[in-house]
Coordinates of C-alpha atoms in Angstrom, one line a residue:
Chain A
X21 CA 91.9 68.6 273.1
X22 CA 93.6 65.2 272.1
X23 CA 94.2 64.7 275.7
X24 CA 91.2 66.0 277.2
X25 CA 88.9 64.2 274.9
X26 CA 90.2 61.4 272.8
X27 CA 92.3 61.6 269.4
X28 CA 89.2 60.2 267.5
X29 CA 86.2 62.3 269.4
X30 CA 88.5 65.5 267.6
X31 CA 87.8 66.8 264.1
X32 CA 90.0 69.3 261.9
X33 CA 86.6 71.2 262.8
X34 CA 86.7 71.2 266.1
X35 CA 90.3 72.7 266.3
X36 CA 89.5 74.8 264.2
X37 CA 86.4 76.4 266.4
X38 CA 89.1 76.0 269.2
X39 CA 91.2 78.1 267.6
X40 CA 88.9 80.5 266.2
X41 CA 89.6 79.9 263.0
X42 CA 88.1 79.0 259.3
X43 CA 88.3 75.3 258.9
X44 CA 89.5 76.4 255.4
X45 CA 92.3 78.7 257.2
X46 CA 93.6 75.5 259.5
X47 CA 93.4 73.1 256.2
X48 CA 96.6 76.4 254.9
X49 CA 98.4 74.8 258.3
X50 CA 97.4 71.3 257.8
X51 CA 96.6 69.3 255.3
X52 CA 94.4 67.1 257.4
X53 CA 94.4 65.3 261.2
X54 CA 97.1 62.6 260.3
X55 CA 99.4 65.9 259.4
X56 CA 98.4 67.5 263.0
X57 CA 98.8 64.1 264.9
X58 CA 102.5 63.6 262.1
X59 CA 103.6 67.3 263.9
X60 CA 102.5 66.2 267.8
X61 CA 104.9 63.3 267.6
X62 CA 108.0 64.7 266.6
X63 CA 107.6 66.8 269.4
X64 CA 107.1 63.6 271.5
X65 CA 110.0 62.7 269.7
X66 CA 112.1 65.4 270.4
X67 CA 111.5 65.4 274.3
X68 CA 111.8 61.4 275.1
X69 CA 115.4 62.1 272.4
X70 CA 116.1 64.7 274.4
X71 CA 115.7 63.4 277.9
X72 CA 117.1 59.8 277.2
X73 CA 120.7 61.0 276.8
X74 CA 123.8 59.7 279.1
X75 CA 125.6 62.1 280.0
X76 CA 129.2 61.9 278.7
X77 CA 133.0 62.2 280.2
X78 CA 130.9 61.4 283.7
X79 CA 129.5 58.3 285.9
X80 CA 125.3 58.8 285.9
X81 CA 124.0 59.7 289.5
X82 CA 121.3 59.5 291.7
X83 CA 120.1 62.8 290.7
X84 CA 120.4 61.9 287.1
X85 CA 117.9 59.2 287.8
X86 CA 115.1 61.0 289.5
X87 CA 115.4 63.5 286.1
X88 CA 114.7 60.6 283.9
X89 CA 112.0 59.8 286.1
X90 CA 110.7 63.4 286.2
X91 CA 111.1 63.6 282.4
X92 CA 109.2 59.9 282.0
X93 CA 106.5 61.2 283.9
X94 CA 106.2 64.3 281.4
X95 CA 105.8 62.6 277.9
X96 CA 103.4 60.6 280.1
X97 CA 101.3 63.1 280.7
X98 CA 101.8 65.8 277.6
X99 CA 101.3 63.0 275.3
X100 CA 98.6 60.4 276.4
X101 CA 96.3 60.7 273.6
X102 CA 99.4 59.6 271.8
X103 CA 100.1 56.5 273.7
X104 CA 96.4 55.9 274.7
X105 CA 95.9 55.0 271.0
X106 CA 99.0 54.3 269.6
X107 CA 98.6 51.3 267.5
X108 CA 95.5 53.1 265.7
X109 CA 97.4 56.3 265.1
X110 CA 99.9 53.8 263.3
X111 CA 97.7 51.6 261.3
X112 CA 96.6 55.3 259.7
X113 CA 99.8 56.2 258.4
X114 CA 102.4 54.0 257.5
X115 CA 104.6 57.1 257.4
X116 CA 104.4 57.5 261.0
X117 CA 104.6 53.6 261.2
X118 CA 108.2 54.1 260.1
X119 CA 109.2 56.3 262.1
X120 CA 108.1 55.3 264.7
X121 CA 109.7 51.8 264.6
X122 CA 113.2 54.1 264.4
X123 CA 112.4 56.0 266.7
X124 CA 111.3 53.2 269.5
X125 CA 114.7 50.9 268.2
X126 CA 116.3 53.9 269.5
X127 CA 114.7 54.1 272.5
X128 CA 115.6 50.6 273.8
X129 CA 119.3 51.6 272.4
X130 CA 119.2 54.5 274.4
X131 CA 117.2 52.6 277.6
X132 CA 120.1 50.1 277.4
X133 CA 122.6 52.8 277.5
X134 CA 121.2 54.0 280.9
X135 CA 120.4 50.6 282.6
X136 CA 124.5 49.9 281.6
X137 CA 125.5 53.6 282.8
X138 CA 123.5 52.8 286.0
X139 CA 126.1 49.7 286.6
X140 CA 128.7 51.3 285.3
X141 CA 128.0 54.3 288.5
X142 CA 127.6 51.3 291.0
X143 CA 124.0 51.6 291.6
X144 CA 122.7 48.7 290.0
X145 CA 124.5 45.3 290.8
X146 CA 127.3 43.9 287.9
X147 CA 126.2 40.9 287.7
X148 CA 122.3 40.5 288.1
X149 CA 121.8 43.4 286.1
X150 CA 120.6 42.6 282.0
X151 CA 120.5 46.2 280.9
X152 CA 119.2 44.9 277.3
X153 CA 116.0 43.0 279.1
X154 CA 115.9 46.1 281.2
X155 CA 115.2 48.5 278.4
X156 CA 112.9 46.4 276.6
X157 CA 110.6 46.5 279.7
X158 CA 110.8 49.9 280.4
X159 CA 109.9 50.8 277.2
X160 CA 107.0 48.8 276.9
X161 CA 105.7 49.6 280.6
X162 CA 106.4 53.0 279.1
X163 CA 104.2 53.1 276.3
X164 CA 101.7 50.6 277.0
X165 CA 100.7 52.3 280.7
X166 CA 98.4 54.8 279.0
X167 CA 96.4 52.1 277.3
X168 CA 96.4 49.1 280.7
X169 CA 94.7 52.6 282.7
X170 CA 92.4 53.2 279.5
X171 CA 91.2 49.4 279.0
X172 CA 92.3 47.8 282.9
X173 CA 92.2 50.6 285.4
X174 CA 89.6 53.2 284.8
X175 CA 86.1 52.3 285.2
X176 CA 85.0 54.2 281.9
X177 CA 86.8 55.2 278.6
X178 CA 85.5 58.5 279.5
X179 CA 86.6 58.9 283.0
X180 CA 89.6 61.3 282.7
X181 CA 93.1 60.0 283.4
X182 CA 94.9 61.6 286.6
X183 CA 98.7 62.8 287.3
X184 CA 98.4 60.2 290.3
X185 CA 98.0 57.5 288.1
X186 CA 100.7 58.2 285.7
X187 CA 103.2 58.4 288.4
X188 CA 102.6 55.2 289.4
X189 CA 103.8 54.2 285.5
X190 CA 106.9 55.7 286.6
X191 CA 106.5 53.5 290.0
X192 CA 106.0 50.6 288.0
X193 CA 109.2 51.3 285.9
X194 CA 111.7 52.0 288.8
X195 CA 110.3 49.1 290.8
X196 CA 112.2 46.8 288.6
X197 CA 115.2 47.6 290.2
X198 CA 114.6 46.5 293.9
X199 CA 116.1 43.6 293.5
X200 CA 118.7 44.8 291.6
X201 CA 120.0 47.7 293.4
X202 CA 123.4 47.8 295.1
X203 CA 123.8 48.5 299.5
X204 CA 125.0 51.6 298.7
X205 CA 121.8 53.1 295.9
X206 CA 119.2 51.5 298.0
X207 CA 118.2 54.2 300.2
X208 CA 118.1 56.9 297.7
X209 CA 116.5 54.9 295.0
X210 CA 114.1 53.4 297.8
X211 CA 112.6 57.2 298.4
X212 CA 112.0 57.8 295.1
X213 CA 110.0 54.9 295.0
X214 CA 107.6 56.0 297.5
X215 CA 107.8 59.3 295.9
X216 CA 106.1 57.8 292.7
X217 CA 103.7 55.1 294.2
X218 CA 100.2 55.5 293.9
X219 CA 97.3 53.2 294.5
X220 CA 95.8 52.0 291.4
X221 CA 92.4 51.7 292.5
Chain B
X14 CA 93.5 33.5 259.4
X15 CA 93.3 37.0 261.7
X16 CA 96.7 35.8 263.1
X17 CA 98.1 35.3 259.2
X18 CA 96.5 37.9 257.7
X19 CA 95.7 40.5 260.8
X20 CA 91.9 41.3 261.8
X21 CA 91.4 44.6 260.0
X22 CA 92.2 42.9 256.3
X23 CA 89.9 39.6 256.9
X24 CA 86.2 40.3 255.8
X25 CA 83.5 37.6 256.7
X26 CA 82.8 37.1 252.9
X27 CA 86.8 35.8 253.5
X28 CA 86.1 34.2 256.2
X29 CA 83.1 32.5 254.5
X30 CA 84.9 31.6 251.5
X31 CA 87.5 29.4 253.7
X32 CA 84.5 27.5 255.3
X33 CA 83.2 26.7 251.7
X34 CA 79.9 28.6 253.2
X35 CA 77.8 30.9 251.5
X36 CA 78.1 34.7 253.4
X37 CA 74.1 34.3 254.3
X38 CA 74.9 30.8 255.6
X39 CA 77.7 32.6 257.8
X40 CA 75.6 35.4 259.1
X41 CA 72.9 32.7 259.9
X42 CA 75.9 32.0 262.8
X43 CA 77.7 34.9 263.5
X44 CA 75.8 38.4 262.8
X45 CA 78.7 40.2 262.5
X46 CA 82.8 40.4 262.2
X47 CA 82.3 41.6 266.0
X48 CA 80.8 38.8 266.8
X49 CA 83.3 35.8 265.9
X50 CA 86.2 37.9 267.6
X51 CA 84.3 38.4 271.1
X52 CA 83.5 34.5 270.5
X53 CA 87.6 33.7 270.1
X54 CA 88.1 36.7 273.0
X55 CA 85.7 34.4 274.9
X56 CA 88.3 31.2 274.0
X57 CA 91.1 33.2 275.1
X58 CA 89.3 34.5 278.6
X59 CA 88.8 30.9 279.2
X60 CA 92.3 29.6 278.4
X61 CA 94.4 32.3 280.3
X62 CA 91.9 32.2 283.2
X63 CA 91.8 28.6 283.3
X64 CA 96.3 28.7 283.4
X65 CA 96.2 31.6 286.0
X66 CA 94.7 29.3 288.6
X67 CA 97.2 28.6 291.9
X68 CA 96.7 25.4 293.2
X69 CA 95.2 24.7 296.9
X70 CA 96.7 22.9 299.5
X71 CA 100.1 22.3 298.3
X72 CA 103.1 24.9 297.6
X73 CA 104.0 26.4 294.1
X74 CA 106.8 24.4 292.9
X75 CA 109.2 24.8 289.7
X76 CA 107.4 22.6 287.7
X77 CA 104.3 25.2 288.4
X78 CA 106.4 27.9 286.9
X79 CA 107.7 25.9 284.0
X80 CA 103.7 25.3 283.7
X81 CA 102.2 29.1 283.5
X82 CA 105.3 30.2 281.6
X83 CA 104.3 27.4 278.4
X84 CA 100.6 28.2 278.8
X85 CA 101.8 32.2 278.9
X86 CA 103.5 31.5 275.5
X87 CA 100.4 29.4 273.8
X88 CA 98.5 32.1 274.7
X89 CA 100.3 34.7 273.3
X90 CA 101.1 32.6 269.8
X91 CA 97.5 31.3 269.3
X92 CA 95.6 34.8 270.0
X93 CA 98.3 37.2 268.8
X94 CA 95.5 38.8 266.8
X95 CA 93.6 40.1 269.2
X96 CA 96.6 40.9 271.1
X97 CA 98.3 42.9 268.0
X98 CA 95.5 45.4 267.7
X99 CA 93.6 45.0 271.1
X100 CA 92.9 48.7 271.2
X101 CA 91.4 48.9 268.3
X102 CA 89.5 45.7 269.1
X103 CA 87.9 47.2 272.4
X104 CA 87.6 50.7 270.8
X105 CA 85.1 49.0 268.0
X106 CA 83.2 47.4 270.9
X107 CA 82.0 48.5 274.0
X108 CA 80.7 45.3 275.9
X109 CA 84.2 43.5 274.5
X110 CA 85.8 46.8 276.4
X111 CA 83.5 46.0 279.7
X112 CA 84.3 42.4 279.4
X113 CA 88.2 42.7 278.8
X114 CA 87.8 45.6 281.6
X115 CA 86.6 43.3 284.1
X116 CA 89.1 40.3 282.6
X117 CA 92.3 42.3 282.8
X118 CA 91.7 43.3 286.3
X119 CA 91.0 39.4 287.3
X120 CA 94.2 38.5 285.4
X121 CA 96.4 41.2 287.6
X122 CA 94.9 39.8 291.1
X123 CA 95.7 36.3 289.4
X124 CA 99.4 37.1 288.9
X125 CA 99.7 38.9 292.4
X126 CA 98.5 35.6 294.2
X127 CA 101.0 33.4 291.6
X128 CA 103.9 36.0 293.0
X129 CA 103.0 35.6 296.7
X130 CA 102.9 31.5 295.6
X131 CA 106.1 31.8 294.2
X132 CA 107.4 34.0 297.9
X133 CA 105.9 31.5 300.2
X134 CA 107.3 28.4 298.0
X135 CA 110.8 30.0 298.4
X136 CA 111.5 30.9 295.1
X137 CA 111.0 34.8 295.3
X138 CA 112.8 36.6 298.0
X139 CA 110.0 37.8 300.7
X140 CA 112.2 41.4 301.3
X141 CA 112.4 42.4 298.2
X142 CA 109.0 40.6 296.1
X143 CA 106.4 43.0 295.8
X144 CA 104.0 40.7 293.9
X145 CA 101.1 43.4 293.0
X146 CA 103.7 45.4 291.3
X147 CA 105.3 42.5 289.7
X148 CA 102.1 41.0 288.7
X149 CA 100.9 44.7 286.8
X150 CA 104.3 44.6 285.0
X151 CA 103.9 41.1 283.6
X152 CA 100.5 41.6 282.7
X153 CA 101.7 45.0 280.5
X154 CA 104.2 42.8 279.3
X155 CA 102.4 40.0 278.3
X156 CA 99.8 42.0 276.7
X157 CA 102.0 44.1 274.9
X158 CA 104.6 42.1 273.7
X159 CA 103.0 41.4 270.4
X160 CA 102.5 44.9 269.8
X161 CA 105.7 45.6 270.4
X162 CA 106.9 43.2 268.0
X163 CA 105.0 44.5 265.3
X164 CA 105.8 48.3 265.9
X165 CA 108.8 48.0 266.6
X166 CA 110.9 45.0 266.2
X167 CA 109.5 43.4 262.5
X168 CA 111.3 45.4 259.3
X169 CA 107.4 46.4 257.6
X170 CA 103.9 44.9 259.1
X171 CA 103.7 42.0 256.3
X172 CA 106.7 40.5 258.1
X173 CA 105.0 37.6 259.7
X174 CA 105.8 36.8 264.1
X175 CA 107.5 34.0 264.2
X176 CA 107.5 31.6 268.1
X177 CA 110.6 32.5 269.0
X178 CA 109.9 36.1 269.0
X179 CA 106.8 35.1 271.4
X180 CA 109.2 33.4 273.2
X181 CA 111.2 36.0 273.8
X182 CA 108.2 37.8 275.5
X183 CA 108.1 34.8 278.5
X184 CA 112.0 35.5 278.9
X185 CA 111.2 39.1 279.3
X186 CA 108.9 37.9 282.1
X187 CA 110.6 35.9 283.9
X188 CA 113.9 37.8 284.1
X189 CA 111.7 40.2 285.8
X190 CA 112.9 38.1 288.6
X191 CA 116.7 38.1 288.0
X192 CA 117.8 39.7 291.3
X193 CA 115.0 38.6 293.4
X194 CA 115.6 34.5 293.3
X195 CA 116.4 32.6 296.6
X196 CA 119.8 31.1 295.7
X197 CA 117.3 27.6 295.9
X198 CA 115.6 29.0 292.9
X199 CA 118.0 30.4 291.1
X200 CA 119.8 27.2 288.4
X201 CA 116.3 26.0 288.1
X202 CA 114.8 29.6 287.3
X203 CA 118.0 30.6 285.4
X204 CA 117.9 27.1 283.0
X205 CA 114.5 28.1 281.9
X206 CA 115.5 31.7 281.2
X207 CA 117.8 30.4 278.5
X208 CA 115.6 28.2 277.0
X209 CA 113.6 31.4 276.2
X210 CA 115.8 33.9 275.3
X211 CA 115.5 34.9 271.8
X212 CA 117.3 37.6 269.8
X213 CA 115.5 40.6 269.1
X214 CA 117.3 41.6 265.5

C-alpha cells in the first residue's frame, strides 16, 4: 500500500481495512505508523546487508556483479515508498534517524569493499579506480533515484513508478565504470549495461 | 537563517523578529512561510540556470570547468536549505513541485550539452563519454549531497555543514571523470580534484 499509494496518503486505518482487521486489533501489532514504517526498514535493512557482502577466501566475478545489480534493482523496487520519502520518514523519528546513519556508513563501507574487490579480480583498472568516491556515488544514485523519478522524471506525483525506470537506476550506477573497466571486463560488463538501460522519458 | 537553523524550525513570527518587523507587517509581503521559500527557490533557479549556460562560438576550455565547478559549490553552500529537505519542500507545495519538475529536467539537458562541450573541447574521451548519463548522475549528486551529509555523514542533525564538506560534493563530481580524461586533460582536471577533496569522517 506504501508503494502503490504513497507512505503519507496511508493511515493505520487503512491497513487495517486492508487487512480486515479492527483498527483497535492492528494498534495490539503496532503501536502506531512510525512503528509499521520502524519494522519495513529493518527488512530493507536486512536485504541491502545481506546482498552487499564480498565474498570471502575468493576473487569477485562477473557473475557476482550482475547479482549485485539484480539485488540493487530489488530493494529498488520492494522499497520505494521508503526511498521516495526518505528524509520525511527520518525527520519523524529520530530513532530511525540513527539508525539509519549506521546503517548507510555501512553501506559506503561495504560499497568500498566491492569497488576494491572489483580491482582486486582485475575488472576495474588499478590505478584509475577510487573505490572510496565510487561507493559514495553509488550510494547516493542509489537512494536518491526513487525521489529524481518522483520530483524530475514523472510527469505527476501520482503517475505510478515502472520496473523500467528503476532499472535504468541500476544503468545509472554501473555506467560509472566505462571508463574504468579493464580490456579484459569490458565486454561482459558492456552487456549488462544494455541489459539495464532504459529511456528515461 | 533556514540554512542555520533548517526550514522546518524557522516560523515567520522568527523570521519577523530578525527584520525588527511586526508579523502583520511581514504578511503585508510574503502571505505565507511558502511563499518566501518559492521566492529564494526562484533565486536559486536563477543562479544555477544562469551557471549552466555553455558558451557559443568558442570551445569549453579548463578555465570553463574550474568556472561551473565554483558556481556548483556556491550553489550548494548558499541554498543548502532547500536542498536538505527538498522533498518535503516540494511535497508541501504543488506549483514549487511543477516548477522544480520542469527546472530539474532543464538542469539535466544543461549538464548533457556541458558533457558533449567538455568531449568536443577534448577533455572527455568521445568512446567512452556518454554525457546524458553523466549529466543525470551529477545532477543526483549535486542535489543530494546535502542530504546525504546530513543523514548520513554529520554525528546528530544540530551538527552544523561546514564548506568543506560541500566541497567534497564538487570532488565527487568531477572524479566522475577519472578514467574518461584525454591525457591533455588529465594534470589540469586532476590539480582541481585535489583542491576539492575533503574527508568524509
Amino acid at each position: 500500500m506504501f508503494n502503490e499509494q504513497g507512505e503519507r496518503a496511508v493511515t493505520t486505518n487503512h491497513i487495517a481495512a486492508r487487512l480486515d482487521m479492527s483498527p483497535g486489533n492492528l494498534y495490539y501489532h503496532f503501536r502506531n505508523k512510525q512503528q509499521i514504517i520502524a519494522e519495513l526498514f529493518g527488512l530493507y535493512e536486512g536485504q541491502v546487508d545481506a546482498y552487499l557482502r564480498v565474498p570471502e577466501g575468493r576473487a569477485l566475478t562477473i557473475e557476482d556483479k550482475a547479482h549485485y545489480l539484480e539485488s540493487i534493482f530489488a530493494g529498488l523496487w520492494e522499497y520505494r515508498f521508503l526511498l521516495r520519502d526518505l528524509e520525511h520518514l527520518l525527520a519523524c523519528d529520530e530513532a530511525l534517524a540513527q539508525r539509519y546513519r549506521i546503517f548507510s556508513r555501512r553501506c559506503v563501507q561495504s560499497g568500498k569493499r566491492i569497488y576494491q574487490g572489483l580491482v582486486d579480480a582485475g575488472i576495474l583498472c588499478a590505478t584509475r579506480t577510487d573505490p572510496e568516491m565510487l561507493a559514495v556515488n553509488s550510494w547516493l544514485l542509489m537512494t536518491g533515484w526513487v525521489s529524481f523519478l518522483c520530483t524530475t522524471i514523472l510527469d505527476s506525483p501520482d503517475q505510478p513508478l515502472t520496473p523500467e525506470l528503476l532499472k535504468r537506476g541500476v544503468y545509472q550506477v554501473v555506467a560509472q565504470e566505462q571508463g574504468l573497466l579493464t580490456e579484459a571486463a569490458r565486454p561482459a560488463v558492456e552487456a549488462m549495461l544494455k541489459d539495464y538501460f532504459a529511456p528515461l522519458s
